[in-house]
Coordinates of C-alpha atoms and ligand atoms in Angstrom, one line a residue:
M1 CA 98.2 89.4 168.1
D2 CA 98.3 92.9 168.6
I3 CA 95.9 95.1 166.7
I4 CA 94.4 98.4 166.3
R5 CA 90.6 98.4 166.3
V6 CA 88.8 101.3 164.7
E7 CA 85.0 101.9 165.1
G8 CA 84.5 104.2 161.9
G9 CA 81.8 107.0 161.5
H10 CA 83.3 109.2 164.4
H11 CA 84.0 112.9 163.9
L12 CA 87.4 114.2 164.9
E13 CA 88.0 117.7 166.1
G14 CA 90.8 119.5 168.0
S15 CA 94.5 120.0 167.9
V16 CA 97.1 117.4 167.7
S17 CA 100.9 118.1 168.0
V18 CA 103.2 115.8 166.1
S19 CA 106.7 114.5 167.2
G20 CA 110.1 115.3 166.1
A21 CA 110.9 113.6 162.5
K22 CA 111.7 110.1 162.7
N23 CA 113.8 110.6 159.6
S24 CA 116.0 113.2 161.2
A25 CA 116.3 111.9 164.6
L26 CA 118.1 108.8 163.3
K27 CA 120.6 110.6 161.5
L28 CA 121.2 113.1 164.1
M29 CA 121.8 110.4 166.5
A30 CA 124.2 108.6 164.0
A31 CA 125.9 112.1 163.5
T32 CA 126.6 112.5 167.4
L33 CA 129.5 110.0 166.4
L34 CA 131.3 112.8 164.6
A35 CA 131.7 114.9 168.1
P36 CA 133.4 113.1 170.9
G37 CA 131.5 114.4 174.0
A38 CA 127.9 114.3 175.3
T39 CA 125.3 115.8 172.2
T40 CA 122.0 116.6 173.8
L41 CA 118.8 116.1 171.3
T42 CA 115.5 117.4 172.2
N43 CA 112.5 116.6 170.4
V44 CA 113.2 113.0 169.7
P45 CA 110.1 111.0 168.9
N46 CA 109.7 108.2 171.4
I47 CA 109.5 105.4 168.7
S48 CA 110.8 102.1 168.3
D49 CA 113.2 102.8 165.5
V50 CA 114.8 105.7 168.1
H51 CA 115.2 102.7 170.5
V52 CA 117.0 100.6 167.8
M53 CA 119.3 103.4 166.9
G54 CA 120.2 103.7 170.7
K55 CA 121.0 100.1 170.7
V56 CA 123.2 100.7 167.8
L57 CA 125.2 103.2 169.0
K58 CA 125.4 101.9 172.8
G59 CA 126.6 98.5 170.9
I60 CA 129.7 100.7 169.7
G61 CA 130.5 102.0 173.1
A62 CA 128.4 105.4 173.2
T63 CA 126.2 106.1 176.3
I64 CA 122.8 107.1 176.3
D65 CA 120.7 109.2 179.0
V66 CA 117.1 109.6 178.6
L67 CA 116.7 113.0 180.3
D68 CA 113.2 113.1 179.6
E69 CA 110.9 111.2 177.1
H70 CA 112.1 113.4 174.3
T71 CA 115.4 114.2 175.3
L72 CA 118.5 112.1 175.0
R73 CA 122.0 112.7 175.9
I74 CA 124.4 110.7 173.7
D75 CA 128.0 110.9 174.8
T76 CA 130.4 109.2 172.0
S77 CA 133.4 109.7 173.9
S78 CA 134.2 106.2 174.6
V79 CA 133.2 105.0 171.3
D80 CA 135.7 102.3 170.7
S81 CA 134.1 100.1 167.8
W82 CA 133.0 100.4 164.4
E83 CA 130.5 98.0 163.7
A84 CA 126.7 98.1 163.2
P85 CA 125.7 94.6 164.0
Y86 CA 123.6 92.4 161.5
E87 CA 120.6 92.0 164.1
L88 CA 120.1 95.5 164.3
V89 CA 120.8 96.7 160.6
A90 CA 118.4 93.7 159.7
K91 CA 115.7 95.1 162.1
M92 CA 116.1 98.8 160.6
R93 CA 118.0 99.9 157.6
A94 CA 118.6 103.4 158.6
S95 CA 121.3 101.7 161.0
T96 CA 123.3 102.0 157.8
A97 CA 123.3 105.9 158.6
V98 CA 126.1 105.3 161.2
M99 CA 128.5 104.3 158.2
G100 CA 129.6 108.1 157.2
P101 CA 130.0 109.1 161.0
L102 CA 132.1 106.0 161.6
L103 CA 134.2 106.7 158.7
G104 CA 134.2 110.2 159.5
R105 CA 135.4 109.5 163.1
F106 CA 137.5 106.6 162.7
G107 CA 138.1 106.2 158.9
K108 CA 136.5 102.3 159.3
A109 CA 133.4 101.0 159.5
K110 CA 131.8 97.4 159.4
I111 CA 128.1 97.3 158.7
A112 CA 125.7 94.4 158.1
M113 CA 124.3 94.4 154.5
P114 CA 120.9 96.0 154.9
G115 CA 118.5 93.5 153.7
G116 CA 115.6 94.4 151.5
C117 CA 112.0 95.4 153.1
N118 CA 108.7 95.4 152.0
L119 CA 109.1 98.7 149.9
G120 CA 111.8 97.0 147.9
A121 CA 115.7 96.4 147.4
R122 CA 116.6 99.3 149.3
K123 CA 120.1 99.0 148.0
I124 CA 123.2 101.3 149.1
D125 CA 125.1 101.3 145.9
M126 CA 125.1 105.0 145.7
H127 CA 126.2 105.5 149.2
I128 CA 129.2 103.1 148.4
L129 CA 130.1 104.8 145.0
G130 CA 130.1 108.2 146.7
L131 CA 132.2 106.9 149.5
E132 CA 134.6 105.1 146.9
A133 CA 135.1 108.6 145.6
L134 CA 136.2 110.3 148.9
G135 CA 138.8 107.7 149.1
V136 CA 137.1 104.8 150.9
E137 CA 137.9 101.2 150.0
F138 CA 135.0 98.4 150.3
D139 CA 134.9 95.0 150.7
T140 CA 132.0 92.7 151.5
E141 CA 132.1 89.0 153.2
H142 CA 129.6 86.9 155.4
G143 CA 127.1 89.5 154.8
Y144 CA 128.8 92.4 156.0
I145 CA 130.5 95.7 154.5
Y146 CA 133.8 96.5 155.5
A147 CA 134.7 100.2 155.0
D148 CA 138.2 101.5 155.1
A149 CA 139.7 104.6 154.5
R150 CA 143.0 103.9 154.6
A151 CA 144.8 107.1 153.3
G152 CA 142.2 109.2 155.0
L153 CA 139.1 110.8 153.6
T154 CA 139.9 113.5 150.8
G155 CA 137.4 116.1 149.6
T156 CA 136.2 115.7 146.0
N157 CA 133.0 116.2 143.7
V158 CA 130.5 113.5 143.8
T159 CA 127.2 113.4 141.2
L160 CA 124.6 111.3 142.7
E161 CA 122.6 109.2 140.1
F162 CA 119.5 109.8 142.0
A163 CA 118.8 112.3 144.8
S164 CA 118.7 109.5 147.4
V165 CA 118.3 110.7 150.9
G166 CA 120.4 108.2 152.7
A167 CA 123.5 108.5 150.2
T168 CA 123.5 112.3 150.7
E169 CA 123.6 111.9 154.4
N170 CA 126.5 109.6 154.9
L171 CA 128.4 111.5 151.9
I172 CA 127.8 114.7 154.3
M173 CA 128.7 113.1 157.3
A174 CA 131.9 111.4 156.2
S175 CA 133.2 114.7 154.3
V176 CA 132.6 116.9 157.3
R177 CA 136.1 115.2 158.5
A178 CA 137.8 115.0 155.0
T179 CA 140.7 116.8 153.9
G180 CA 139.5 119.5 151.5
T181 CA 136.4 120.2 149.9
T182 CA 133.6 117.9 148.9
V183 CA 130.7 119.0 146.6
I184 CA 127.6 116.7 146.3
D185 CA 125.5 117.2 143.0
N186 CA 121.9 116.1 142.6
A187 CA 121.9 115.8 146.2
A188 CA 118.5 115.2 148.1
R189 CA 116.7 118.1 149.5
E190 CA 114.5 116.9 152.2
P191 CA 113.9 119.1 155.4
E192 CA 115.4 116.1 157.2
I193 CA 118.8 116.9 155.6
V194 CA 118.5 120.5 156.3
D195 CA 118.2 119.4 160.0
L196 CA 121.2 117.3 159.9
A197 CA 123.5 119.9 157.9
S198 CA 122.3 122.4 160.7
M199 CA 123.3 120.3 163.7
L200 CA 126.5 119.7 161.9
N201 CA 127.1 123.3 161.3
E202 CA 126.4 124.2 165.1
M203 CA 129.1 121.3 165.9
G204 CA 131.8 123.2 163.6
A205 CA 131.2 121.7 160.3
K206 CA 131.3 124.0 157.1
I207 CA 128.3 122.8 155.1
S208 CA 126.5 124.9 152.6
G209 CA 123.5 124.5 150.0
A210 CA 121.8 122.0 152.3
G211 CA 118.3 121.9 150.8
T212 CA 119.4 122.6 147.3
P213 CA 120.5 120.0 144.5
V214 CA 124.4 121.3 145.3
V215 CA 125.7 120.8 149.0
T216 CA 129.4 122.0 149.3
I217 CA 131.3 120.5 152.6
E218 CA 134.6 122.3 153.6
G219 CA 136.4 119.4 155.7
V220 CA 137.1 120.4 159.5
P221 CA 139.6 118.9 161.7
E222 CA 137.2 118.4 164.5
L223 CA 133.6 118.7 165.8
H224 CA 131.9 119.6 169.4
P225 CA 129.1 118.2 171.0
V226 CA 126.0 120.4 170.8
E227 CA 122.4 120.8 171.9
H228 CA 119.8 120.5 169.0
R229 CA 116.2 120.1 168.6
V230 CA 114.8 117.7 166.1
V231 CA 112.7 119.2 163.4
G232 CA 108.9 118.3 163.5
D233 CA 107.8 115.4 161.5
R234 CA 106.1 116.6 158.4
I235 CA 105.1 112.9 157.3
E236 CA 103.2 112.4 160.7
A237 CA 101.4 116.0 160.1
G238 CA 100.4 115.2 156.7
T239 CA 99.0 111.8 158.2
F240 CA 96.7 113.6 160.6
L241 CA 95.7 116.3 158.2
V242 CA 94.5 113.5 155.8
A243 CA 92.4 111.9 158.9
G244 CA 91.0 115.7 159.4
A245 CA 90.3 115.9 155.7
L246 CA 88.0 113.0 155.8
M247 CA 86.7 112.8 159.2
A248 CA 86.8 116.5 160.5
G249 CA 83.6 117.7 162.7
P250 CA 82.5 121.3 162.3
A251 CA 85.4 123.0 164.4
G252 CA 88.0 121.2 162.1
V253 CA 91.5 119.3 163.1
E254 CA 94.5 121.6 164.0
V255 CA 98.0 120.1 163.4
I256 CA 100.8 121.8 165.1
G257 CA 104.7 121.4 165.8
F258 CA 106.0 121.1 162.3
N259 CA 106.6 123.5 159.4
P260 CA 103.7 123.8 157.0
M261 CA 106.5 124.8 154.4
H262 CA 107.6 121.0 154.4
L263 CA 104.5 119.9 153.0
N264 CA 104.2 122.5 150.2
M265 CA 103.4 119.8 147.2
V266 CA 101.3 117.9 149.5
I267 CA 99.1 121.0 150.5
R268 CA 98.9 121.9 146.8
K269 CA 97.8 118.2 145.6
F270 CA 95.2 118.1 148.5
E271 CA 93.9 121.4 147.7
A272 CA 93.5 120.3 144.0
M273 CA 91.2 117.3 145.3
G274 CA 88.8 119.9 147.3
I275 CA 90.5 119.8 150.5
S276 CA 90.7 123.0 152.3
F277 CA 93.5 124.4 154.9
E278 CA 93.8 127.3 157.1
R279 CA 97.4 128.4 158.5
T280 CA 97.1 129.2 162.2
A281 CA 99.6 130.5 164.7
D282 CA 101.1 127.2 165.5
G283 CA 100.5 125.0 162.3
L284 CA 97.6 124.1 159.7
K285 CA 93.8 123.3 160.3
V286 CA 92.0 121.3 157.9
S287 CA 88.3 121.2 157.3
R288 CA 86.2 117.9 156.2
V289 CA 86.3 117.7 152.3
E290 CA 82.7 117.8 150.9
R291 CA 83.3 116.3 147.5
I292 CA 86.8 114.9 146.8
E293 CA 88.1 115.6 143.3
P294 CA 90.1 112.7 141.5
I295 CA 93.9 113.9 141.0
D296 CA 96.8 112.5 139.4
I297 CA 100.0 112.3 141.7
Q298 CA 103.8 111.5 141.1
T299 CA 105.8 110.7 144.1
L300 CA 109.3 112.4 143.7
P301 CA 112.4 113.5 145.9
F302 CA 111.7 116.8 147.7
P303 CA 109.9 119.2 146.9
G304 CA 108.2 116.7 144.8
F305 CA 105.3 114.9 146.3
P306 CA 106.9 112.4 149.2
T307 CA 106.5 108.7 148.8
D308 CA 105.9 108.7 152.1
M309 CA 102.6 110.3 151.9
Q310 CA 101.5 107.9 148.9
P311 CA 99.4 105.5 150.9
Q312 CA 97.6 108.4 152.8
A313 CA 97.0 110.1 149.2
M314 CA 95.6 106.7 148.0
T315 CA 93.3 106.8 150.5
V316 CA 91.9 110.0 150.1
S317 CA 91.6 109.3 146.1
A318 CA 89.9 106.0 146.6
L319 CA 87.1 107.9 147.8
A320 CA 87.3 110.7 145.1
D321 CA 84.4 111.1 142.5
G322 CA 85.9 109.7 139.6
N323 CA 89.3 108.2 138.5
S324 CA 92.8 109.1 139.8
I325 CA 96.3 107.8 139.0
I326 CA 99.4 107.5 141.6
T327 CA 102.7 106.7 140.2
E328 CA 105.3 105.4 142.6
N329 CA 108.8 106.6 141.5
I330 CA 111.0 106.2 144.5
F331 CA 110.5 102.4 145.7
E332 CA 109.8 99.7 143.5
N333 CA 107.3 97.9 145.6
R334 CA 105.4 100.5 147.8
F335 CA 101.9 99.5 146.3
M336 CA 101.1 96.5 148.7
F337 CA 99.1 99.0 150.9
A338 CA 96.4 99.2 148.1
S339 CA 95.7 95.3 148.2
E340 CA 94.8 95.8 151.9
L341 CA 92.7 99.2 151.1
V342 CA 90.8 97.0 148.3
R343 CA 89.5 94.6 151.4
M344 CA 87.8 97.5 152.8
G345 CA 86.3 98.1 149.4
A346 CA 88.4 100.4 147.5
D347 CA 88.7 99.9 143.5
I348 CA 92.4 99.9 142.5
H349 CA 94.2 98.4 139.7
I350 CA 97.9 98.4 139.8
E351 CA 100.1 98.1 136.6
S352 CA 103.7 98.4 137.3
H353 CA 104.4 101.7 138.9
H354 CA 101.1 103.2 138.4
A355 CA 97.9 102.8 140.6
M356 CA 94.6 103.4 138.8
I357 CA 92.1 104.2 141.4
H358 CA 88.5 104.3 140.7
G359 CA 86.8 106.3 143.6
V360 CA 84.0 104.6 145.6
S361 CA 81.6 105.8 147.9
G362 CA 82.8 104.6 151.1
F363 CA 84.8 101.9 152.6
S364 CA 83.6 98.9 154.9
G365 CA 85.3 97.8 157.8
A366 CA 87.4 94.9 157.4
Q367 CA 90.3 92.8 158.9
V368 CA 93.6 94.2 157.3
S369 CA 97.5 94.0 157.7
S370 CA 100.2 97.1 157.8
P371 CA 102.4 96.4 154.9
D372 CA 104.8 98.9 156.3
L373 CA 104.7 102.0 158.5
R374 CA 103.0 104.4 156.6
G375 CA 100.6 101.6 154.9
G376 CA 99.9 100.7 158.2
A377 CA 98.9 104.4 159.5
A378 CA 97.0 105.0 156.5
L379 CA 94.8 101.5 156.9
V380 CA 93.8 103.3 160.4
I381 CA 92.8 106.3 158.7
A382 CA 90.8 104.5 156.4
G383 CA 88.9 102.7 159.2
L384 CA 88.0 106.3 160.5
T385 CA 85.9 106.6 157.6
A386 CA 84.7 103.0 157.1
E387 CA 81.2 101.7 157.8
G388 CA 81.8 99.3 161.0
I389 CA 85.0 97.8 162.6
T390 CA 88.4 97.6 161.1
E391 CA 91.2 95.6 162.7
V392 CA 94.6 96.6 161.4
S393 CA 97.4 94.0 162.4
A394 CA 101.2 94.1 162.2
V395 CA 100.8 97.2 164.1
H396 CA 104.5 97.0 165.1
H397 CA 105.2 98.9 161.8
I398 CA 102.9 101.9 162.7
A399 CA 105.0 102.0 166.2
R400 CA 108.3 102.3 164.2
G401 CA 107.4 105.9 163.0
Y402 CA 104.5 107.2 164.8
E403 CA 104.5 108.0 168.4
R404 CA 101.3 107.5 170.4
F405 CA 99.5 107.4 167.1
V406 CA 96.1 105.5 168.8
E407 CA 96.4 107.9 171.6
K408 CA 96.8 111.0 169.4
L409 CA 94.0 109.8 167.1
S410 CA 91.7 109.0 170.2
S411 CA 92.2 112.8 171.6
L412 CA 90.6 114.1 168.6
G413 CA 87.4 111.7 169.0
A414 CA 88.3 108.7 167.0
H415 CA 87.1 105.5 168.6
V416 CA 90.5 103.7 168.2
E417 CA 92.0 101.1 170.7
H418 CA 94.8 98.8 171.0
A419 CA 93.5 95.4 171.3
S420 CA 94.8 91.9 171.1
V421 CA 93.3 89.0 169.5
P422 CA 94.2 85.2 169.2
D423 CA 96.7 84.7 166.6
P424 CA 95.5 82.8 164.1
D425 CA 98.6 81.1 163.2
L426 CA 98.5 79.6 166.6
D427 CA 95.0 77.8 166.2
Ligands
LIG501 C1 114.6 107.7 153.4 O1 114.9 106.4 153.0 C2 113.5 107.5 154.5 N1 114.1 106.7 155.6 C3 112.3 107.0 153.6 O2 111.3 107.0 154.7 C4 112.0 107.8 152.8 O3 111.1 107.1 152.0 C5 112.9 107.7 151.5 O4 114.2 108.6 152.2 C6 112.9 108.7 150.3 O5 112.2 110.1 150.8 C7 114.8 107.1 156.6 O6 115.1 108.6 156.3 C8 115.3 106.5 157.5 P1 116.6 106.8 149.3 P2 116.2 106.0 152.0 O7 118.4 106.4 149.6 O8 117.4 106.9 152.6 C9 117.1 103.6 146.1 C10 109.6 105.9 156.1 O9 108.5 105.5 156.0 N2 118.6 103.7 146.4 O10 116.3 108.4 149.0 O11 116.4 104.5 152.1 C11 116.2 102.8 147.1 O12 116.4 101.3 147.2 C12 110.6 105.6 155.3 O13 109.9 106.9 157.1 C13 119.5 102.7 145.7 O14 119.3 102.0 144.6 O15 116.0 106.5 150.6 C14 114.8 103.5 146.9 O16 114.2 102.7 146.0 C15 110.3 104.7 154.2 N3 120.8 103.0 145.7 C16 115.3 104.8 146.4 O17 116.5 104.9 145.9 C17 121.3 103.5 146.8 O18 122.4 103.6 147.0 C18 115.2 106.0 147.4 O19 116.1 105.6 148.5 C19 120.2 104.3 147.6 C20 118.8 104.5 147.4

């Protein structure tokens, strides 16, 4: 069984560069379906979710040239199918991001029903409602969703019940080729959506308002391939900033390769906890926090506090001098991480969507298991501060969204390594 082994107590110093954003790259890859020809994406993170999306695209006829570790040239000229197969959608929910582009390109899509995951049901009812408003007819059979825009896609006004990232993206990608204008109200405002809209506009789309609650898309007859750089990963950056806040040496830890404006609420909350940041030419530098103040955090759609930073924030607040409350408003089941942190000595009580966190003086190393991608990364960071050795299993979750996580932490001075231990299930 593959694990990440961490020896706590070692200071971190130096500069670390984040990769391109997973939650943008996956959608940009899907969006290449809208522009027949070869689109080149640069600053693509070398992570397993990108490899899965590559398989989805190749499975429907795209060709992908890996020009270098972070540059993909995706040619969708010969795409001749519109099915995202079960085994890939089941592996990665984000595969549903091909639904909008396939409808925009072919007027059809066949997508395996996305299963739930460790975070909850992960439904796509809002995607479907919005696409139906554009004229798409849906049918479900044998675990597949069949989408068909028989009479074409017609622009319309859609108000999302919730500012869903995925629904906003699928609606944008379907409506760029619709006849007429589409207005999405209560749209998600995440920076990754702005990145997607930027690339689509470079391809010839006419999208305005991305990053605001109202996005307007004027349909165009065709899009052309481009070269586009993936935006830096704000969540990876926030993850390394937390590591620095807890374990930086006197020289501090600098995180570069992202836009600090994309972490405004995270920075505001962490500064309220006593963490100090300094803007540098290329990013942000963080010093080790002396005394952690307790905090109340609500996870909300951007520009609110991001749910993808919730486990990392919980790790910090679990070491605060006092009691904190974290409320998870986005996913129905994103506190599994807490029970693993309790094994390291945290004092956390969960009541529905609220985590009551009573600060403790420190963690002790333990054997823990990654519940999901962000929780896994946060467990490694908790191990950096813990007394003794922490062994984190189910590390495949971490590899989904963090490129060279262990290597990047080691480059800062962490004593962390990949290791393999006998699988207890095989004993
Ligand atoms: C994206 O997921 C991200 N994933 C998530 O990151 C992120 O946590 C989330 O946005 C919120 O920011 C990718 O971009 C690949 P949503 P997505 O649609 O699009 C419910 C990570 O760690 N919902 O905003 O699925 C849904 O069940 C991952 O990188 C419906 O009920 O997020 C969830 O509870 C984790 N019906 C909530 O809304 C719908 O039709 C947020 O979903 C759509 C969503």
